[in-house]
Protein backbone atom coordinates (compact mmCIF):
# COMPACT_ATOMS: atom_id res chain seq x y z
CA UNK A 1 0.00 0.00 0.00
CA UNK A 2 1.32 3.41 -0.96
CA UNK A 3 0.97 5.96 1.80
CA UNK A 4 -0.18 9.38 0.67
CA UNK A 5 1.69 12.59 1.44
CA UNK A 6 -0.07 14.85 3.93
CA UNK A 7 0.30 18.64 3.99
CA UNK A 8 -1.24 21.49 5.99
CA UNK A 9 -2.96 23.86 3.57
CA UNK A 10 -4.75 26.26 5.91
CA UNK A 11 -4.84 27.27 9.56
CA UNK A 12 -7.11 29.18 11.91
CA UNK A 13 -6.58 30.46 15.44
CA UNK A 14 -8.68 31.91 18.23
CA UNK A 15 -6.44 32.28 21.26
CA UNK A 16 -5.74 34.35 24.39
CA UNK A 17 -3.05 36.23 22.43
CA UNK A 18 -4.90 36.77 19.18
CA UNK A 19 -8.31 36.22 17.64
CA UNK A 20 -6.95 35.28 14.23
CA UNK A 21 -3.91 33.46 12.89
CA UNK A 22 -1.90 36.55 11.95
CA UNK A 23 -2.37 38.31 15.31
CA UNK A 24 -1.71 35.10 17.23
CA UNK A 25 1.58 34.47 15.41
CA UNK A 26 2.73 38.07 15.79
CA UNK A 27 2.10 38.04 19.54
CA UNK A 28 3.51 34.55 20.00
CA UNK A 29 6.82 35.46 18.39
CA UNK A 30 6.91 38.68 20.42
CA UNK A 31 6.52 36.76 23.68
CA UNK A 32 3.15 38.29 24.60
CA UNK A 33 1.43 36.58 27.55
CA UNK A 34 -2.25 35.69 27.43
CA UNK A 35 -2.62 35.40 31.22
CA UNK A 36 -4.72 37.95 33.12
CA UNK A 37 -7.22 38.13 36.00
CA UNK A 38 -10.36 36.09 35.35
CA UNK A 39 -13.27 38.14 33.99
CA UNK A 40 -15.74 35.41 32.97
CA UNK A 41 -16.95 35.02 36.56
CA UNK A 42 -16.18 36.30 40.06
CA UNK A 43 -13.10 34.30 41.04
CA UNK A 44 -12.33 36.23 44.22
CA UNK A 45 -13.04 33.17 46.41
CA UNK A 46 -11.08 30.76 44.22
CA UNK A 47 -7.48 29.70 44.74
CA UNK A 48 -6.75 30.43 41.07
CA UNK A 49 -7.81 33.93 40.03
CA UNK A 50 -6.13 34.30 36.66
CA UNK A 51 -6.46 32.46 33.36
CA UNK A 52 -5.74 32.74 29.66
CA UNK A 53 -9.14 33.94 28.41
CA UNK A 54 -10.07 35.11 24.94
CA UNK A 55 -10.08 38.90 24.72
CA UNK A 56 -12.50 41.15 22.82
CA UNK A 57 -14.20 38.17 21.20
CA UNK A 58 -17.82 38.59 20.13
CA UNK A 59 -19.34 35.50 18.49
CA UNK A 60 -21.85 37.72 16.68
CA UNK A 61 -18.98 39.15 14.64
CA UNK A 62 -18.75 35.71 13.04
CA UNK A 63 -22.00 33.85 13.60
CA UNK A 64 -25.71 34.44 13.15
CA UNK A 65 -27.35 35.39 16.46
CA UNK A 66 -29.78 32.46 16.38
CA UNK A 67 -27.02 29.97 15.56
CA UNK A 68 -24.69 31.37 18.22
CA UNK A 69 -27.39 31.04 20.88
CA UNK A 70 -27.66 27.34 20.13
CA UNK A 71 -23.93 26.76 20.59
CA UNK A 72 -21.79 26.47 23.69
CA UNK A 73 -18.80 28.82 23.53
CA UNK A 74 -16.48 25.91 22.73
CA UNK A 75 -18.50 25.21 19.58
CA UNK A 76 -18.53 28.89 18.65
CA UNK A 77 -14.73 28.88 18.87
CA UNK A 78 -14.56 25.76 16.70
CA UNK A 79 -16.74 27.31 14.00
CA UNK A 80 -14.65 30.49 13.88
CA UNK A 81 -11.35 28.59 13.69
CA UNK A 82 -12.61 26.21 11.02
CA UNK A 83 -13.88 29.10 8.90
CA UNK A 84 -10.51 30.85 9.04
CA UNK A 85 -8.64 27.64 8.20
CA UNK A 86 -10.86 26.99 5.18
CA UNK A 87 -10.38 30.58 3.96
CA UNK A 88 -6.64 30.32 4.55
CA UNK A 89 -6.49 27.13 2.49
CA UNK A 90 -8.14 28.90 -0.44
CA UNK A 91 -10.40 25.93 -1.11
CA UNK A 92 -13.18 26.19 -3.66
CA UNK A 93 -15.55 23.85 -1.86
CA UNK A 94 -17.95 23.62 -4.78
CA UNK A 95 -15.26 21.93 -6.87
CA UNK A 96 -14.32 19.35 -4.25
CA UNK A 97 -15.78 15.93 -3.46
CA UNK A 98 -17.45 16.54 -0.09
CA UNK A 99 -17.84 12.80 0.44
CA UNK A 100 -14.05 12.81 0.83
CA UNK A 101 -13.83 15.78 3.22
CA UNK A 102 -14.12 15.04 6.93
CA UNK A 103 -13.90 16.73 10.31
CA UNK A 104 -12.00 15.44 13.34
CA UNK A 105 -12.34 17.95 16.16
CA UNK A 106 -11.23 17.72 19.77
CA UNK A 107 -12.53 18.91 23.10
CA UNK A 108 -11.44 17.50 26.41
CA UNK A 109 -14.45 18.83 28.32
CA UNK A 110 -17.04 19.94 25.76
CA UNK A 111 -19.82 22.32 26.74
CA UNK A 112 -18.90 22.87 30.38
CA UNK A 113 -20.39 26.36 30.36
CA UNK A 114 -23.74 24.99 29.20
CA UNK A 115 -23.64 22.18 31.75
CA UNK A 116 -22.95 24.58 34.61
CA UNK A 117 -25.72 26.98 33.56
CA UNK A 118 -28.39 24.32 33.16
CA UNK A 119 -27.59 22.45 36.37
CA UNK A 120 -27.37 25.70 38.34
CA UNK A 121 -30.82 26.77 37.12
CA UNK A 122 -32.28 23.42 38.10
CA UNK A 123 -30.54 23.33 41.50
CA UNK A 124 -31.79 26.80 42.44
CA UNK A 125 -35.28 26.35 41.01
CA UNK A 126 -38.43 24.74 42.33
CA UNK A 127 -37.49 21.21 41.32
CA UNK A 128 -39.37 21.24 38.04
CA UNK A 129 -37.26 20.04 35.09
CA UNK A 130 -37.21 23.16 32.91
CA UNK A 131 -34.16 22.19 30.89
CA UNK A 132 -33.32 23.88 27.61
CA UNK A 133 -34.01 21.49 24.69
CA UNK A 134 -30.53 22.35 23.40
CA UNK A 135 -28.88 21.42 26.72
CA UNK A 136 -27.54 18.03 25.64
CA UNK A 137 -26.70 18.97 22.02
CA UNK A 138 -24.76 22.02 23.28
CA UNK A 139 -22.97 19.98 25.94
CA UNK A 140 -21.70 16.91 24.07
CA UNK A 141 -18.09 16.87 22.94
CA UNK A 142 -18.79 15.91 19.33
CA UNK A 143 -21.25 18.69 18.51
CA UNK A 144 -18.45 20.96 17.27
CA UNK A 145 -17.32 18.47 14.63
CA UNK A 146 -20.93 17.93 13.65
CA UNK A 147 -21.67 21.65 13.33
CA UNK A 148 -18.61 22.22 11.13
CA UNK A 149 -19.64 19.36 8.84
CA UNK A 150 -23.23 20.61 8.60
CA UNK A 151 -22.12 24.17 7.89
CA UNK A 152 -19.99 23.14 4.90
CA UNK A 153 -21.91 19.97 3.94
CA UNK A 154 -18.89 17.74 4.46
CA UNK A 155 -19.95 14.09 4.29
CA UNK A 156 -16.69 12.32 5.09
CA UNK A 157 -15.46 10.97 8.41
CA UNK A 158 -16.80 12.90 11.38
CA UNK A 159 -15.67 12.30 14.93
CA UNK A 160 -14.42 13.91 18.11
CA UNK A 161 -11.38 12.99 20.17
CA UNK A 162 -11.69 13.28 23.94
CA UNK A 163 -8.38 12.42 25.58
CA UNK A 164 -7.91 15.13 28.22
CA UNK A 165 -4.94 17.40 27.49
CA UNK A 166 -3.94 15.29 24.47
CA UNK A 167 -7.29 15.71 22.71
CA UNK A 168 -6.21 18.10 19.95
CA UNK A 169 -2.95 16.24 19.36
CA UNK A 170 -4.90 13.03 18.91
CA UNK A 171 -7.31 14.78 16.52
CA UNK A 172 -4.44 15.94 14.32
CA UNK A 173 -2.80 12.50 14.37
CA UNK A 174 -6.09 10.84 13.41
CA UNK A 175 -6.59 13.37 10.60
CA UNK A 176 -3.04 12.71 9.37
CA UNK A 177 -3.64 8.96 9.32
CA UNK A 178 -7.01 9.15 7.56
CA UNK A 179 -5.43 11.11 4.71
CA UNK A 180 -2.21 9.09 4.66
CA UNK A 181 -4.14 5.83 4.41
CA UNK A 182 -6.34 7.17 1.60
CA UNK A 183 -9.55 7.24 3.64
CA UNK A 184 -10.06 10.97 3.07
CA UNK A 185 -8.77 13.72 0.79
CA UNK A 186 -9.17 16.60 3.23
CA UNK A 187 -9.74 16.75 6.99
CA UNK A 188 -10.62 19.87 8.97
CA UNK A 189 -8.98 19.19 12.31
CA UNK A 190 -8.17 20.97 15.55
CA UNK A 191 -9.65 21.52 18.98
CA UNK A 192 -11.44 24.02 21.19
CA UNK A 193 -12.20 24.49 24.88
CA UNK A 194 -14.24 26.93 26.94
CA UNK A 195 -13.43 25.77 30.45
CA UNK A 196 -12.82 29.10 32.23
CA UNK A 197 -15.95 28.76 34.34
CA UNK A 198 -16.54 28.39 38.07
CA UNK A 199 -16.94 24.64 37.58
CA UNK A 200 -13.82 24.39 35.43
CA UNK A 201 -11.51 26.43 37.65
CA UNK A 202 -13.03 25.05 40.85
CA UNK A 203 -12.81 21.48 39.63
CA UNK A 204 -9.17 21.75 38.61
CA UNK A 205 -8.40 23.53 41.89
CA UNK A 206 -10.00 20.68 43.83
CA UNK A 207 -7.83 18.08 42.11
CA UNK A 208 -4.78 20.34 42.59
CA UNK A 209 -4.19 20.61 38.84
CA UNK A 210 -4.29 24.42 39.12
XYZ file of N, CA and C in Angstrom:
630
model
N 0.838 -1.202 0.000
C 0.000 0.000 0.000
C 0.869 1.246 0.000
N 0.573 2.155 -0.890
C 1.319 3.409 -0.962
C 0.678 4.444 -0.044
N 1.476 4.944 0.879
C 0.967 5.962 1.797
C 0.982 7.325 1.120
N -0.062 8.077 1.312
C -0.178 9.384 0.675
C 0.554 10.452 1.482
N 1.044 11.449 0.785
C 1.689 12.588 1.436
C 0.613 13.482 2.051
N 0.886 13.994 3.229
C -0.070 14.848 3.935
C 0.548 16.225 4.151
N -0.190 17.271 3.805
C 0.303 18.639 3.995
C -0.766 19.483 4.686
N -0.324 20.522 5.375
C -1.237 21.490 5.990
C -1.450 22.618 4.991
N -2.685 22.848 4.590
C -2.962 23.862 3.565
C -3.583 25.135 4.120
N -4.132 25.073 5.322
C -4.748 26.264 5.907
C -4.811 26.141 7.415
N -4.779 27.269 8.098
C -4.838 27.268 9.560
C -5.754 28.377 10.060
N -6.295 28.170 11.246
C -7.109 29.181 11.906
C -6.760 29.209 13.378
N -6.936 30.349 14.019
C -6.585 30.463 15.438
C -7.508 31.438 16.154
N -7.902 31.053 17.338
C -8.684 31.910 18.233
C -8.115 31.645 19.618
N -7.274 32.557 20.088
C -6.441 32.283 21.255
C -6.413 33.463 22.232
N -5.872 33.251 23.429
C -5.739 34.352 24.389
C -4.773 35.448 23.943
N -3.980 35.192 22.911
C -3.054 36.229 22.435
C -3.344 36.637 20.991
N -4.530 36.345 20.527
C -4.897 36.769 19.180
C -6.129 36.052 18.684
N -7.056 36.797 18.097
C -8.315 36.220 17.635
C -8.299 35.824 16.170
N -7.125 35.800 15.583
C -6.949 35.281 14.232
C -5.510 34.807 14.111
N -5.221 34.084 13.049
C -3.908 33.460 12.893
C -2.778 34.476 12.858
N -2.960 35.555 12.110
C -1.901 36.550 11.954
C -1.570 37.228 13.286
N -2.599 37.648 14.017
C -2.372 38.309 15.306
C -1.761 37.345 16.315
N -2.253 36.124 16.328
C -1.709 35.103 17.226
C -0.217 34.903 16.983
N 0.175 34.741 15.718
C 1.577 34.468 15.408
C 2.458 35.669 15.753
N 1.975 36.853 15.463
C 2.733 38.067 15.788
C 2.985 38.158 17.288
N 1.958 37.941 18.086
C 2.102 38.038 19.535
C 2.895 36.875 20.122
N 2.745 35.701 19.528
C 3.509 34.545 20.001
C 5.001 34.773 19.830
N 5.399 35.232 18.656
C 6.825 35.457 18.392
C 7.372 36.651 19.160
N 6.475 37.526 19.627
C 6.909 38.679 20.423
C 6.923 38.366 21.921
N 6.507 37.156 22.280
C 6.520 36.764 23.682
C 5.394 37.343 24.516
N 4.293 37.718 23.873
C 3.151 38.288 24.597
C 2.468 37.203 25.433
N 2.130 37.527 26.674
C 1.434 36.584 27.552
C -0.078 36.757 27.429
N -0.794 35.642 27.485
C -2.253 35.694 27.435
C -2.898 35.637 28.809
N -2.093 35.536 29.859
C -2.624 35.399 31.219
C -3.068 36.742 31.780
N -4.177 36.732 32.506
C -4.719 37.950 33.119
C -5.754 37.535 34.163
N -6.166 38.459 35.033
C -7.216 38.130 36.004
C -8.484 37.632 35.309
N -9.135 36.667 35.911
C -10.356 36.087 35.348
C -11.482 37.123 35.310
N -12.139 37.215 34.159
C -13.265 38.142 33.991
C -14.578 37.419 33.708
N -14.525 36.142 33.353
C -15.736 35.412 32.972
C -16.670 35.157 34.150
N -16.131 35.186 35.358
C -16.945 35.022 36.561
C -16.169 35.604 37.737
N -16.829 35.764 38.864
C -16.184 36.299 40.064
C -15.328 35.207 40.705
N -14.026 35.324 40.537
C -13.102 34.300 41.038
C -12.443 34.701 42.351
N -12.984 35.704 43.022
C -12.328 36.232 44.223
C -12.216 35.207 45.351
N -13.088 34.195 45.370
C -13.039 33.175 46.412
C -12.303 31.906 45.961
N -11.755 31.938 44.759
C -11.078 30.756 44.218
C -9.569 30.855 44.443
N -8.926 29.702 44.567
C -7.480 29.697 44.742
C -6.767 30.250 43.497
N -7.289 29.904 42.331
C -6.748 30.432 41.075
C -7.635 31.578 40.605
N -7.036 32.749 40.400
C -7.810 33.934 40.031
C -7.370 34.543 38.704
N -6.538 33.827 37.985
C -6.125 34.299 36.663
C -6.235 33.144 35.675
N -6.350 33.481 34.407
C -6.459 32.465 33.364
C -6.104 33.094 32.024
N -5.997 32.256 31.020
C -5.744 32.736 29.655
C -7.079 32.731 28.899
N -7.835 33.802 29.064
C -9.139 33.942 28.414
C -8.989 34.566 27.027
N -9.997 34.345 26.175
C -10.070 35.114 24.939
C -10.364 36.564 25.294
N -9.891 37.473 24.456
C -10.079 38.898 24.724
C -10.765 39.572 23.542
N -11.776 40.381 23.844
C -12.498 41.146 22.817
C -13.103 40.246 21.741
N -13.571 39.080 22.153
C -14.205 38.168 21.201
C -15.720 38.270 21.317
N -16.363 38.547 20.198
C -17.820 38.595 20.127
C -18.262 37.587 19.071
N -18.936 36.510 19.476
C -19.338 35.502 18.491
C -20.224 36.058 17.386
N -20.945 37.151 17.678
C -21.848 37.722 16.675
C -21.101 38.448 15.563
N -19.802 38.635 15.737
C -18.985 39.153 14.639
C -18.754 38.082 13.583
N -19.041 36.839 13.929
C -18.746 35.714 13.045
C -19.950 34.824 12.762
N -20.902 34.795 13.690
C -22.005 33.851 13.602
C -23.352 34.563 13.664
N -24.337 33.953 13.041
C -25.710 34.436 13.146
C -26.170 34.344 14.606
N -26.929 35.341 15.053
C -27.350 35.391 16.456
C -28.090 34.111 16.881
N -28.996 33.648 16.047
C -29.778 32.457 16.381
C -28.882 31.228 16.473
N -27.946 31.101 15.541
C -27.018 29.975 15.561
C -26.129 30.026 16.794
N -25.597 31.214 17.077
C -24.687 31.365 18.215
C -25.371 30.987 19.522
N -26.641 31.331 19.652
C -27.386 31.043 20.882
C -27.537 29.547 21.101
N -27.507 28.790 20.037
C -27.662 27.341 20.131
C -26.328 26.616 20.279
N -25.262 27.360 20.456
C -23.933 26.765 20.593
C -23.308 27.124 21.931
N -22.658 26.166 22.557
C -21.794 26.468 23.689
C -20.601 27.264 23.162
N -19.971 28.079 24.005
C -18.796 28.822 23.533
C -17.733 27.953 22.861
N -17.525 26.737 23.349
C -16.482 25.912 22.729
C -16.808 25.590 21.275
N -18.093 25.449 20.965
C -18.496 25.206 19.579
C -18.392 26.481 18.749
N -18.720 27.616 19.336
C -18.527 28.891 18.648
C -17.064 29.055 18.246
N -16.167 28.750 19.161
C -14.733 28.877 18.874
C -14.336 27.945 17.727
N -14.873 26.733 17.752
C -14.561 25.762 16.704
C -15.012 26.265 15.337
N -16.206 26.822 15.268
C -16.743 27.312 14.001
C -15.897 28.450 13.443
N -15.460 29.349 14.319
C -14.646 30.490 13.883
C -13.287 30.016 13.380
N -12.662 29.098 14.105
C -11.352 28.590 13.695
C -11.432 27.817 12.381
N -12.455 26.984 12.251
C -12.613 26.206 11.023
C -12.826 27.116 9.821
N -13.625 28.165 9.998
C -13.880 29.102 8.899
C -12.597 29.782 8.448
N -11.769 30.196 9.411
C -10.513 30.853 9.041
C -9.579 29.877 8.335
N -9.515 28.642 8.819
C -8.643 27.644 8.197
C -9.062 27.350 6.760
N -10.363 27.261 6.532
C -10.863 26.993 5.181
C -10.564 28.173 4.257
N -10.738 29.398 4.768
C -10.381 30.579 3.964
C -8.881 30.598 3.678
N -8.090 30.302 4.694
C -6.635 30.321 4.555
C -6.156 29.294 3.534
N -6.861 28.180 3.446
C -6.490 27.132 2.494
C -6.857 27.498 1.061
N -7.742 28.479 0.899
C -8.144 28.900 -0.439
C -8.921 27.835 -1.192
N -9.672 27.023 -0.466
C -10.399 25.932 -1.110
C -11.680 26.418 -1.777
N -11.898 25.979 -2.986
C -13.179 26.188 -3.658
C -14.025 24.954 -3.367
N -14.833 25.028 -2.334
C -15.547 23.850 -1.857
C -16.505 23.271 -2.888
N -16.988 24.107 -3.785
C -17.946 23.618 -4.780
C -17.286 22.711 -5.814
N -15.976 22.755 -5.899
C -15.260 21.927 -6.875
C -14.661 20.672 -6.245
N -14.910 20.476 -4.961
C -14.319 19.347 -4.245
C -15.367 18.282 -3.935
N -14.909 17.050 -3.804
C -15.784 15.929 -3.463
C -16.017 15.935 -1.950
N -17.180 16.401 -1.531
C -17.450 16.539 -0.092
C -17.642 15.202 0.613
N -17.814 14.134 -0.167
C -17.836 12.803 0.439
C -16.447 12.407 0.934
N -15.429 13.128 0.461
C -14.045 12.810 0.833
C -13.447 13.878 1.751
N -14.293 14.755 2.273
C -13.831 15.776 3.222
C -14.459 15.482 4.581
N -13.619 15.367 5.600
C -14.118 15.042 6.928
C -13.738 16.075 7.967
N -14.219 15.864 9.171
C -13.900 16.732 10.310
C -13.553 15.852 11.506
N -12.393 16.100 12.088
C -12.004 15.441 13.336
C -11.636 16.554 14.307
N -12.506 16.807 15.259
C -12.336 17.954 16.159
C -12.280 17.484 17.608
N -11.466 18.142 18.389
C -11.233 17.722 19.769
C -11.820 18.686 20.786
N -12.205 18.120 21.917
C -12.531 18.913 23.099
C -12.436 17.993 24.307
N -11.600 18.349 25.238
C -11.436 17.502 26.409
C -12.629 17.533 27.340
N -13.348 18.654 27.377
C -14.450 18.832 28.321
C -15.788 19.084 27.632
N -15.778 19.659 26.438
C -17.040 19.940 25.756
C -17.732 21.162 26.336
N -19.050 21.135 26.352
C -19.825 22.318 26.742
C -19.973 22.487 28.244
N -18.870 22.724 28.919
C -18.896 22.869 30.377
C -19.715 24.078 30.810
N -19.627 25.150 30.051
C -20.388 26.358 30.363
C -21.889 26.064 30.354
N -22.332 25.370 29.319
C -23.742 24.993 29.200
C -24.166 24.083 30.351
N -23.335 23.111 30.664
C -23.639 22.177 31.753
C -23.813 22.919 33.075
N -22.881 23.827 33.362
C -22.950 24.585 34.612
C -24.216 25.438 34.672
N -24.534 26.119 33.588
C -25.717 26.984 33.562
C -27.008 26.196 33.783
N -27.153 25.095 33.074
C -28.392 24.323 33.159
C -28.563 23.666 34.530
N -27.499 23.102 35.062
C -27.589 22.447 36.366
C -27.809 23.474 37.475
N -27.182 24.643 37.337
C -27.369 25.700 38.340
C -28.819 26.177 38.367
N -29.419 26.349 37.190
C -30.824 26.766 37.120
C -31.733 25.736 37.788
N -31.453 24.478 37.515
C -32.280 23.422 38.103
C -32.097 23.365 39.622
N -30.842 23.450 40.070
C -30.539 23.328 41.498
C -31.131 24.468 42.322
N -31.270 25.638 41.707
C -31.791 26.800 42.440
C -33.263 27.068 42.136
N -33.874 26.178 41.361
C -35.279 26.350 41.006
C -36.215 25.641 41.969
N -37.415 25.349 41.478
C -38.434 24.736 42.332
C -38.518 23.225 42.163
N -37.527 22.658 41.503
C -37.494 21.213 41.321
C -38.121 20.727 40.034
N -38.777 21.626 39.322
C -39.370 21.236 38.044
C -38.281 21.199 36.966
N -38.320 20.198 36.095
C -37.263 20.037 35.086
C -37.451 20.946 33.874
N -37.076 22.201 34.021
C -37.210 23.155 32.913
C -35.885 23.270 32.154
N -35.426 22.182 31.605
C -34.157 22.194 30.890
C -34.338 22.706 29.463
N -33.335 23.401 28.985
C -33.318 23.879 27.607
C -33.246 22.676 26.667
N -34.066 22.630 25.609
C -34.007 21.491 24.688
C -32.663 21.349 23.987
N -31.862 22.417 24.008
C -30.534 22.349 23.400
C -29.447 22.011 24.419
N -29.847 21.714 25.660
C -28.881 21.424 26.719
C -27.907 20.319 26.310
N -28.417 19.153 25.977
C -27.540 18.027 25.638
C -26.786 18.261 24.326
N -27.461 18.695 23.245
C -26.697 18.966 22.018
C -25.582 19.997 22.204
N -25.804 21.009 23.042
C -24.763 22.016 23.276
C -23.630 21.465 24.135
N -23.942 20.496 24.984
C -22.969 19.984 25.943
C -22.016 18.955 25.354
N -22.502 18.059 24.501
C -21.704 16.912 24.074
C -20.442 17.336 23.316
N -19.412 16.510 23.460
C -18.088 16.870 22.944
C -17.951 16.723 21.434
N -18.910 16.064 20.782
C -18.790 15.909 19.329
C -19.703 16.847 18.550
N -20.366 17.787 19.250
C -21.254 18.692 18.512
C -20.460 19.665 17.649
N -19.249 20.028 18.069
C -18.447 20.962 17.266
C -18.099 20.359 15.910
N -17.642 19.111 15.902
C -17.316 18.468 14.626
C -18.562 18.337 13.766
N -19.687 18.039 14.395
C -20.928 17.929 13.645
C -21.377 19.248 13.049
N -21.260 20.333 13.817
C -21.675 21.651 13.329
C -20.804 22.117 12.163
N -19.506 21.846 12.242
C -18.613 22.224 11.135
C -19.016 21.469 9.870
N -19.248 20.172 10.000
C -19.644 19.365 8.842
C -20.966 19.838 8.249
N -21.925 20.149 9.102
C -23.226 20.608 8.600
C -23.121 21.966 7.921
N -22.287 22.844 8.471
C -22.124 24.174 7.888
C -21.600 24.105 6.458
N -20.637 23.208 6.219
C -19.992 23.140 4.904
C -20.440 21.925 4.085
N -21.370 21.146 4.636
C -21.911 19.972 3.944
C -20.829 18.936 3.638
N -19.899 18.784 4.578
C -18.887 17.738 4.457
C -19.525 16.406 4.854
N -19.313 15.384 4.040
C -19.948 14.091 4.287
C -18.947 12.973 4.563
N -17.694 13.328 4.769
C -16.686 12.323 5.086
C -16.684 11.978 6.565
N -15.592 11.371 7.013
C -15.460 10.972 8.412
C -15.770 12.152 9.336
N -16.496 11.860 10.405
C -16.800 12.904 11.384
C -16.720 12.304 12.777
N -15.788 12.805 13.567
C -15.670 12.298 14.931
C -14.976 13.315 15.822
N -15.066 13.053 17.126
C -14.418 13.909 18.115
C -13.445 13.069 18.931
N -12.317 13.654 19.275
C -11.380 12.988 20.169
C -11.482 13.634 21.544
N -11.566 12.802 22.561
C -11.688 13.276 23.942
C -10.659 12.520 24.769
N -9.472 13.080 24.868
C -8.377 12.417 25.579
C -7.654 13.423 26.468
N -8.443 14.139 27.275
C -7.910 15.127 28.224
C -7.005 16.123 27.504
N -5.824 16.372 28.050
C -4.944 17.405 27.488
C -4.339 17.012 26.147
N -4.476 15.753 25.756
C -3.937 15.294 24.474
C -4.984 15.307 23.371
N -6.174 15.814 23.652
C -7.293 15.705 22.713
C -6.984 16.258 21.328
N -6.467 17.480 21.261
C -6.208 18.097 19.954
C -5.064 17.413 19.225
N -4.049 16.989 19.975
C -2.947 16.242 19.357
C -3.470 14.962 18.732
N -4.325 14.254 19.455
C -4.905 13.031 18.907
C -5.763 13.303 17.683
N -6.495 14.422 17.679
C -7.315 14.776 16.519
C -6.445 14.974 15.284
N -5.338 15.682 15.451
C -4.443 15.938 14.321
C -3.783 14.651 13.830
N -3.405 13.781 14.759
C -2.802 12.502 14.368
C -3.816 11.645 13.613
N -5.052 11.605 14.111
C -6.093 10.844 13.413
C -6.344 11.410 12.018
N -6.388 12.734 11.905
C -6.590 13.371 10.600
C -5.452 13.009 9.648
N -4.228 13.079 10.154
C -3.045 12.710 9.367
C -3.173 11.283 8.841
N -3.563 10.364 9.717
C -3.636 8.961 9.321
C -4.774 8.691 8.342
N -5.905 9.349 8.500
C -7.009 9.149 7.558
C -6.604 9.565 6.148
N -5.878 10.661 6.037
C -5.431 11.108 4.712
C -4.311 10.208 4.207
N -3.359 9.901 5.060
C -2.208 9.086 4.663
C -2.638 7.711 4.165
N -3.667 7.157 4.782
C -4.143 5.826 4.406
C -5.170 5.860 3.274
N -5.436 7.049 2.741
C -6.338 7.166 1.604
C -7.809 7.111 1.951
N -8.157 7.291 3.223
C -9.554 7.238 3.639
C -10.262 8.585 3.510
N -9.500 9.633 3.259
C -10.064 10.974 3.074
C -9.096 11.799 2.249
N -9.624 12.793 1.539
C -8.766 13.716 0.795
C -8.394 14.925 1.642
N -9.353 15.399 2.405
C -9.166 16.600 3.231
C -9.823 16.355 4.587
N -9.157 16.795 5.648
C -9.737 16.751 6.992
C -9.586 18.124 7.634
N -10.683 18.665 8.134
C -10.622 19.866 8.973
C -10.430 19.375 10.404
N -9.313 19.760 11.012
C -8.984 19.192 12.314
C -8.417 20.239 13.258
N -8.682 20.060 14.535
C -8.175 20.975 15.554
C -8.880 20.697 16.862
N -8.976 21.713 17.703
C -9.651 21.525 18.976
C -10.049 22.848 19.593
N -11.000 22.802 20.506
C -11.439 24.024 21.188
C -11.934 23.684 22.588
N -11.732 24.626 23.499
C -12.195 24.486 24.880
C -12.773 25.818 25.358
N -13.699 25.739 26.286
C -14.244 26.930 26.944
C -14.465 26.567 28.407
N -13.366 26.318 29.095
C -13.430 25.772 30.455
C -13.146 26.791 31.550
N -13.034 28.083 31.187
C -12.823 29.097 32.229
C -14.189 29.468 32.798
N -14.686 28.589 33.640
C -15.953 28.759 34.343
C -15.709 28.440 35.812
N -16.682 28.728 36.648
C -16.538 28.391 38.067
C -16.331 26.889 38.239
N -17.080 26.093 37.485
C -16.939 24.642 37.581
C -15.576 24.182 37.080
N -15.109 24.775 35.991
C -13.821 24.390 35.434
C -12.662 24.735 36.352
N -12.599 25.997 36.769
C -11.513 26.431 37.646
C -11.623 25.748 39.008
N -12.833 25.692 39.556
C -13.030 25.049 40.850
C -12.699 23.568 40.821
N -13.086 22.909 39.755
C -12.808 21.484 39.628
C -11.324 21.184 39.540
N -10.618 21.964 38.733
C -9.173 21.752 38.615
C -8.442 22.159 39.891
N -8.960 23.177 40.581
C -8.399 23.529 41.888
C -8.549 22.366 42.868
N -9.722 21.760 42.880
C -9.999 20.679 43.827
C -9.078 19.482 43.623
N -8.719 19.203 42.369
C -7.826 18.078 42.108
C -6.358 18.497 42.091
N -6.135 19.773 42.482
C -4.783 20.339 42.591
C -4.027 20.325 41.255
N -4.796 20.491 40.159
C -4.192 20.609 38.836
C -3.991 22.068 38.457
N -4.512 22.987 39.275
C -4.289 24.422 39.120
C -3.888 24.976 40.474
